[in-house]
Each structure stands twice: as structure tokens, then as C-alpha cells.
Tab-separated table of C-alpha atoms in Angstrom:
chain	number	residue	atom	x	y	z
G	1	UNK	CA	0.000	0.000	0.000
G	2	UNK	CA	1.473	3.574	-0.866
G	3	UNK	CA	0.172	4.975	2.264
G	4	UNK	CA	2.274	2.706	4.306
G	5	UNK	CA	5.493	3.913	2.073
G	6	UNK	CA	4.504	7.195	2.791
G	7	UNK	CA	4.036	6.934	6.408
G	8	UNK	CA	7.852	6.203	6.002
G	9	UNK	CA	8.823	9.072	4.704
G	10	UNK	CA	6.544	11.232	7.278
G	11	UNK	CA	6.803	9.243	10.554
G	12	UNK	CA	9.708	11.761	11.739
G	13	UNK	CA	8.128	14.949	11.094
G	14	UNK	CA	8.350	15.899	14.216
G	15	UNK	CA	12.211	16.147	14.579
G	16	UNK	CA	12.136	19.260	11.684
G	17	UNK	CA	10.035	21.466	14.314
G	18	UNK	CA	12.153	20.418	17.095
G	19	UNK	CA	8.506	18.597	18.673
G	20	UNK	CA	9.210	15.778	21.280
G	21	UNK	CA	7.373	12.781	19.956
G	22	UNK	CA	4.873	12.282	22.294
G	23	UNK	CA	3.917	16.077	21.988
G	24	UNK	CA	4.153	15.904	18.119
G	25	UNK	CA	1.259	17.284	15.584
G	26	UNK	CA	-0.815	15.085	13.948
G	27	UNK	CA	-0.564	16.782	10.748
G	28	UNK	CA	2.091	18.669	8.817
G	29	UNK	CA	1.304	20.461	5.199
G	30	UNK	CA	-2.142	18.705	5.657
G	31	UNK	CA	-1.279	15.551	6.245
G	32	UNK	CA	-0.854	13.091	8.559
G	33	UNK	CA	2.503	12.571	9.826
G	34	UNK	CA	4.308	10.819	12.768
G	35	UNK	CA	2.474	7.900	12.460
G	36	UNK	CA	4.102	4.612	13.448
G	37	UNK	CA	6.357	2.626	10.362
G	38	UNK	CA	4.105	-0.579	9.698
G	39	UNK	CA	6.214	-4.337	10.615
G	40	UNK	CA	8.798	-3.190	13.013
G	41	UNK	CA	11.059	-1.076	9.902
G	42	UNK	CA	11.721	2.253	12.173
G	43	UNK	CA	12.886	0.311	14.861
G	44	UNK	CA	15.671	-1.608	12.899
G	45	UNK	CA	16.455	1.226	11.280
G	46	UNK	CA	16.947	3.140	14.330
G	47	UNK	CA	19.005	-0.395	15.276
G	48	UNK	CA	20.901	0.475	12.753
G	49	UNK	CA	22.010	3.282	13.943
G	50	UNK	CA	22.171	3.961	17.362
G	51	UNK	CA	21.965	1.854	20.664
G	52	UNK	CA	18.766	1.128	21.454
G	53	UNK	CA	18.762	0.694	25.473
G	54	UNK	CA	18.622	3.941	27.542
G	55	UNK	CA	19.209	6.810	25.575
G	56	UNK	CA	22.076	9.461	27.183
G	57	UNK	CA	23.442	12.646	25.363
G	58	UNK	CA	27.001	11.506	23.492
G	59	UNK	CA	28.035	15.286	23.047
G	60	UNK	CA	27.131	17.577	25.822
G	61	UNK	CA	27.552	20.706	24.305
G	62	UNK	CA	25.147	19.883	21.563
G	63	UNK	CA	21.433	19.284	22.112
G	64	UNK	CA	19.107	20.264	19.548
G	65	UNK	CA	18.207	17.955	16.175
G	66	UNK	CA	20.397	19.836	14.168
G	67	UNK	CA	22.997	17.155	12.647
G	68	UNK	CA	27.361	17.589	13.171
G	69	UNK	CA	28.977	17.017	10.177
G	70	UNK	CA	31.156	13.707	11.028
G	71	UNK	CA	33.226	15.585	7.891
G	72	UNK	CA	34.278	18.984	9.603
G	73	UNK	CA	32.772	18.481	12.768
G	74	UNK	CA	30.386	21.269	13.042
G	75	UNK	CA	26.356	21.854	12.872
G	76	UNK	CA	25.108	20.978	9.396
G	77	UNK	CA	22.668	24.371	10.282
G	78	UNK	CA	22.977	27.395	7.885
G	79	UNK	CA	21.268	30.201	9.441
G	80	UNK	CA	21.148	31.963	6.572
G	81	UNK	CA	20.135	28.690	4.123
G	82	UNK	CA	17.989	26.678	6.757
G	83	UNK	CA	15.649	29.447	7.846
G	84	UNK	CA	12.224	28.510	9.531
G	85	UNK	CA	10.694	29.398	6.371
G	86	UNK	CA	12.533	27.523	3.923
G	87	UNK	CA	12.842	24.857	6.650
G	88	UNK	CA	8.458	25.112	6.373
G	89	UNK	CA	8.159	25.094	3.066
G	90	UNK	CA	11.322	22.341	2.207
G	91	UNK	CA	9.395	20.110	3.901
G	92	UNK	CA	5.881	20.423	3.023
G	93	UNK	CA	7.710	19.493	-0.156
G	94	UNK	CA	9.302	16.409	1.361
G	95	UNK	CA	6.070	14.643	3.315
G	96	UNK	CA	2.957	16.507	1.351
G	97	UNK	CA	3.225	15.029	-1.738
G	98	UNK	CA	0.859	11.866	-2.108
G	99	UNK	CA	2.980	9.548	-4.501
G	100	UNK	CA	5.486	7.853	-2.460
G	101	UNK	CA	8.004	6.976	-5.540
G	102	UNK	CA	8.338	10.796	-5.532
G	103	UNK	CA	8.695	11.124	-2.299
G	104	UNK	CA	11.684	8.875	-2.096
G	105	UNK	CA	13.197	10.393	-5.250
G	106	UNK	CA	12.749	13.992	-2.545
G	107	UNK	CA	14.450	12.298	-0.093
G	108	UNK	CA	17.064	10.850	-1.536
G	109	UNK	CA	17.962	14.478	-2.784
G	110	UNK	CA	17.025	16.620	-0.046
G	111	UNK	CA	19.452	19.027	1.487
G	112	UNK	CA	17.099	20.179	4.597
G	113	UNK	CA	16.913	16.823	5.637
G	114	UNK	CA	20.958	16.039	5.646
G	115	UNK	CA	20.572	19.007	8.527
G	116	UNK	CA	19.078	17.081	10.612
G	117	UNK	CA	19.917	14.144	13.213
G	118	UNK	CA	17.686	10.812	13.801
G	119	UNK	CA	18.778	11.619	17.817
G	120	UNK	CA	19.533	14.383	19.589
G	121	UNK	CA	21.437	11.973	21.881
G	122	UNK	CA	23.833	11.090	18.682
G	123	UNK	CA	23.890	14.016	16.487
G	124	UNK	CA	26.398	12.578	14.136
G	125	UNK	CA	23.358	10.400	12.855
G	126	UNK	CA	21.056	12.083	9.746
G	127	UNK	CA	17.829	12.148	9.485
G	128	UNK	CA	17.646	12.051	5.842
G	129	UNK	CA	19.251	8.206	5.759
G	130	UNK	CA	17.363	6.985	8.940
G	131	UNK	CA	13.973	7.962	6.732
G	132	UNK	CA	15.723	6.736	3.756
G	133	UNK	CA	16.797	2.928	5.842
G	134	UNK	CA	13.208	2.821	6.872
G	135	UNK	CA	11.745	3.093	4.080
G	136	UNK	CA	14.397	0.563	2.225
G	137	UNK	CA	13.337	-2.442	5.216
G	138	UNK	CA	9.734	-1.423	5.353
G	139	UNK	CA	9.032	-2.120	1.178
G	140	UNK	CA	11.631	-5.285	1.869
G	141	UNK	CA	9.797	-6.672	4.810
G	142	UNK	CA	5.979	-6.057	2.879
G	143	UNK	CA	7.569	-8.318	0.057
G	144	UNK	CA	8.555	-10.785	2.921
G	145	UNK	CA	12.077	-10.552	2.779
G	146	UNK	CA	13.377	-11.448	5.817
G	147	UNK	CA	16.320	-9.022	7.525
G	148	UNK	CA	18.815	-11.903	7.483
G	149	UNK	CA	18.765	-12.194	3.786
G	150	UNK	CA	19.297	-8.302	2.994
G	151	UNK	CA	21.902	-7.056	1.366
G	152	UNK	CA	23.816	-3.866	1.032
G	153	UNK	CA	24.055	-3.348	-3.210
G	154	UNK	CA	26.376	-1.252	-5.101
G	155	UNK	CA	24.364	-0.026	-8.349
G	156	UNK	CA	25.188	2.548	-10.825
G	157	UNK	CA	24.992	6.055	-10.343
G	158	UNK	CA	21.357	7.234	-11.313
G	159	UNK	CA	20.533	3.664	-11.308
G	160	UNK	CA	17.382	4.304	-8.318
G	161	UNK	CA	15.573	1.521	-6.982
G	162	UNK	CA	12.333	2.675	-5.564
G	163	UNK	CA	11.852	2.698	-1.949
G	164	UNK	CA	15.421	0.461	-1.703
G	165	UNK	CA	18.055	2.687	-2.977
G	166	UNK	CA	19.048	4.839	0.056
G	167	UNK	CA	22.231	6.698	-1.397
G	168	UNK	CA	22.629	7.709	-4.980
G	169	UNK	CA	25.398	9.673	-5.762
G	170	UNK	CA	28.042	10.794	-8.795
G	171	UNK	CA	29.884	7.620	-8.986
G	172	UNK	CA	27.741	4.714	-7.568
G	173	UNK	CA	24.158	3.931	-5.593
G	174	UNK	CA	23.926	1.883	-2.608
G	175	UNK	CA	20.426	-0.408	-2.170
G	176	UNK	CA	18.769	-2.473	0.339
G	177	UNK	CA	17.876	-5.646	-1.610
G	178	UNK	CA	17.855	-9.326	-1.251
G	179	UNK	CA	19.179	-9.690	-5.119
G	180	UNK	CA	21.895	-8.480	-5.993
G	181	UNK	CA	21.931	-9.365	-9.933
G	182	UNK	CA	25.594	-9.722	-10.343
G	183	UNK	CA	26.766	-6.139	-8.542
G	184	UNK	CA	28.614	-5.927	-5.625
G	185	UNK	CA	27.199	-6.591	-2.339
G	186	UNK	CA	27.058	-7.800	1.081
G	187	UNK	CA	25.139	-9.135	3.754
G	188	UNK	CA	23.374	-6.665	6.594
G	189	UNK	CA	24.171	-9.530	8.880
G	190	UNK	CA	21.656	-11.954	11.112
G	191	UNK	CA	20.064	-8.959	12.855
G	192	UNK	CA	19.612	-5.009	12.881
G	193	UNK	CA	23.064	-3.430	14.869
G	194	UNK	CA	25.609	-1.111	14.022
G	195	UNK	CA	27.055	-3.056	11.120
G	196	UNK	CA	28.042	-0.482	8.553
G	197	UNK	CA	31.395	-1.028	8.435
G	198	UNK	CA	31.037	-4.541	8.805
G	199	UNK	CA	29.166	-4.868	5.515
G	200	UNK	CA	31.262	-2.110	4.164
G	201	UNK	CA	34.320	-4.545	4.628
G	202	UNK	CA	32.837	-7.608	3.361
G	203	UNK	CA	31.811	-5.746	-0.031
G	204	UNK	CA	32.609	-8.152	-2.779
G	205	UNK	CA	33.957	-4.818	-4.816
G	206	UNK	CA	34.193	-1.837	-3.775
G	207	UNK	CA	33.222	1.034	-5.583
G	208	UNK	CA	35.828	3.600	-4.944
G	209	UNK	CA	39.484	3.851	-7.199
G	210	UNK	CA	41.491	3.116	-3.486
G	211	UNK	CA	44.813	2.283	-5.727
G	212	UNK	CA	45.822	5.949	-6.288
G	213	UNK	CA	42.891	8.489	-5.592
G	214	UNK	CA	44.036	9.756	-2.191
G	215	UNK	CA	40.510	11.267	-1.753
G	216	UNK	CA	38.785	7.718	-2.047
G	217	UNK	CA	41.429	6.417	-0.345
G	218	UNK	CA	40.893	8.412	2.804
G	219	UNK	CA	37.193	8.040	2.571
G	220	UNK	CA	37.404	4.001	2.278
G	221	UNK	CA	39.812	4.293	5.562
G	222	UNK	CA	37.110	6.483	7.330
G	223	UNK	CA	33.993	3.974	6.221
G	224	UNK	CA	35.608	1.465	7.451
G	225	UNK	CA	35.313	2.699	11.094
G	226	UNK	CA	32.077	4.083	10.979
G	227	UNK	CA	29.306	1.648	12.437
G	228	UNK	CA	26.396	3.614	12.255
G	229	UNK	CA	24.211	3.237	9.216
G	230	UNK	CA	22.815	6.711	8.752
G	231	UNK	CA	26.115	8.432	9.992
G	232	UNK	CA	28.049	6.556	7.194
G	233	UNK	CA	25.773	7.449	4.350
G	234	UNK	CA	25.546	10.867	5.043
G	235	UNK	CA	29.647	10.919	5.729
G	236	UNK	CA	29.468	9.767	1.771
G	237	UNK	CA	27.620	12.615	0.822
G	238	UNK	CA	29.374	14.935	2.663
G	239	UNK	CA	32.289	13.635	1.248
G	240	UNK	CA	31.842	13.377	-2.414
G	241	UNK	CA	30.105	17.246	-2.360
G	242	UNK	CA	33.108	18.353	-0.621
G	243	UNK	CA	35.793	16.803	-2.358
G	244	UNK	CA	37.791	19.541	-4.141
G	245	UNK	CA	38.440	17.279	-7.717
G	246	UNK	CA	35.058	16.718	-8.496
């Protein structure tokens, strides 16, 4: 059903306004939004993520939802590009449209949402690729794909998978798939953790020239410590729209 896809996309609404979740609206742009993610997908996306047992603040002097770049190390806010307006009216654009195929398409090129973290508590994580994750398990888990036969895919660049493709980028795409027709992949592992760089590791090709580009080199080395699922696809981004040759 599209309207469980697109409770996906808007079940963490509430972390743009800053709204706790049990104190969040009901509806944003008109719809309804914070909803809970059919089949268990926000949870093992969160899982994927971040630790799941009692929840303490990682970096003291930060405490709003407003995502630190793992790349330079400071907020991902603009004040003069992320203003409540354009924060407002960015996301009516990201959780009021009604086709979910669009939506993900949004999402999977949306600046406002890199701004923001899944968790206060660990603001290194992005909001953009825990929405992106949870919508990847949730369309895997309605086709009955069970977690322990997912796999992290490298596809072509441009090459979009909807609802599974949760990074597209210059080079390469990553997916959340159970086939992996031929490209290079590996397996989440036997349950939802911090496994990114676990999976990263066990790729079966890697995607990035780490011979002789010294840029891919250094961000292979850096993915390759990075356990968090959201924090490591958003590091990617960061990386490839900062990287000076390109």
C-alpha cells in the first residue's frame, strides 16, 4: 500500500520542528505525519544506527536535532540557508506530496533533511538516511524478505531503486535488496546493529578507485570505522560534495 510507504517518509516529522514525539502534531502540510512505520522497519532502522537501550546525550555541548557534520565536525545548520521558512516550506515538499516513488526520489535528494539528526542523543546520525533505511526495510519486509537475507548493493549512479536505494550519488548507488543481480554486495548480517562497516568490509567490490585516488582512499579508511548506518551514508555525501576534484 502507498500509504504505508509514505508513512515512512513522514513518521519523523516531528524532529524538523524540534517537537518531542509524544507532543508531536498530527498533521504537517495537511497531512498526517508521525504515524508509526508498519512491521517493526523504524525500529531496525533506528538499530541500525544507534543503541537502542537507555538513551544518554554523546556530546554535551550539543542538544538540539540539528545534525554535526562527522566531515568537519560542526552543525550541518545554515542560518542563513535553513531558515524557519525555507525549513516550512522544504518540507511540506518532502512529506505533502501523495505519490510515495516521488517522495523517495525527494528524499534521496534533499538538502534540509541532511541538517538534521535521527537523535539528539547522537547528532552525528542524519535524518535524511534513517527515513531513507526505513523506508528501504519497510518495502523489503511487505515483500517478505526477511532481515537476514538483505543485502547492502552497489548499483550505478542514477541507477534508483524505488523505496530500496538509500544513497545515490556521482559515482555509484547503494540499495537495500535481497538480489543483488551480479553487482557488488554484502550481507546486513543476522540482525539489525551497528554493522556499517562490517558490511562495508565484506563488499565483494568496492566502488571507490582506493589504488591511487588519495581522496577515495581516505574516505574508504574512514567507512571502514564508521558503524552507524545513517552516519556513514551521510559521511558519503558529505564527502563526495566536498571533495575539491570533483
Amino acid at each position: 500500500m502507498s500509504g504505508e510507504m509514505l508513512a515512512a517518509f513522514r513518521h519523523d516529522a516531528h524532529k524538523f520542528t524540534g517537537e518531542s514525539h509524544d507532543d508531536a502534531r498530527e498533521k504537517f502540510a495537511g497531512v498526517a505525519v508521525n504515524q508509526t512505520v508498519p512491521k517493526g522497519a523504524d525500529g531496525d532502522a533506528a538499530a541500525l544506527s544507534r543503541p537502542q537501550q537507555k538513551q544518554e546525550q554523546t556530546v554535551p555541548t550539543h542538544d538540539d536535532h540539528y545534525r554535526l557534520s562527522l566531515l568537519t565536525g560542526e552543525t550541518a545548520y545554515d542560518p542563513g540557508e535553513f531558515s524557519r521558512e525555507t525549513i516550512g516550506s522544504e518540507v511540506s515538499d518532502l512529506i505533502g506530496i501523495e505519490d510515495a516513488q516521488t517522495a523517495h526520489k525527494r528524499w534521496l535528494a534533499s538538502d534540509v533533511a541532511a541538517a538534521f539528526n535521527e537523535s539528539v542523543y547522537h547528532p552525528y546520525t542524519s535524518l535524511k538516511f534513517h527515513t531513507l533505511l526505513v523506508a528501504a526495510l519497510l518495502d523489503n519486509y511487505r515483500a517478505d524478505h526477511e532481515f537476514g537475507n538483505l543485502r547492502l548493493i552497489v548499483d550505478s549512479a542514477g541507477d534508483v531503486v524505488p523505496f530500496r536505494t538509500v544513497f545515490d550519488g556521482d559515482r555509484f548507488a547503494l540499495r537495500i535488496d535481497v538480489n543483488a543481480d551480479g553487482n557488488p554486495s554484502a550481507r546486513l548480517g543476522s540482525r539489525p546493529w551497528r554493522s556499517w562497516a562490517s558490511a562495508w568490509n565484506r563488499l565483494t567490490a568496492h566502488p571507490l578507485e582506493t589504488d591511487q585516488d588519495k581522496y577515495d582512499m581516505t574516505l574508504d579508511a574512514n567507512l571502514r570505522r564508521v558503524q552507524s548506518w545513517s552516519t556513514a551514508l551521510q559521511y558519503v555525501e558529505d564527502f563526495e560534495n566536498w571533495r575539491p576534484d570533483r
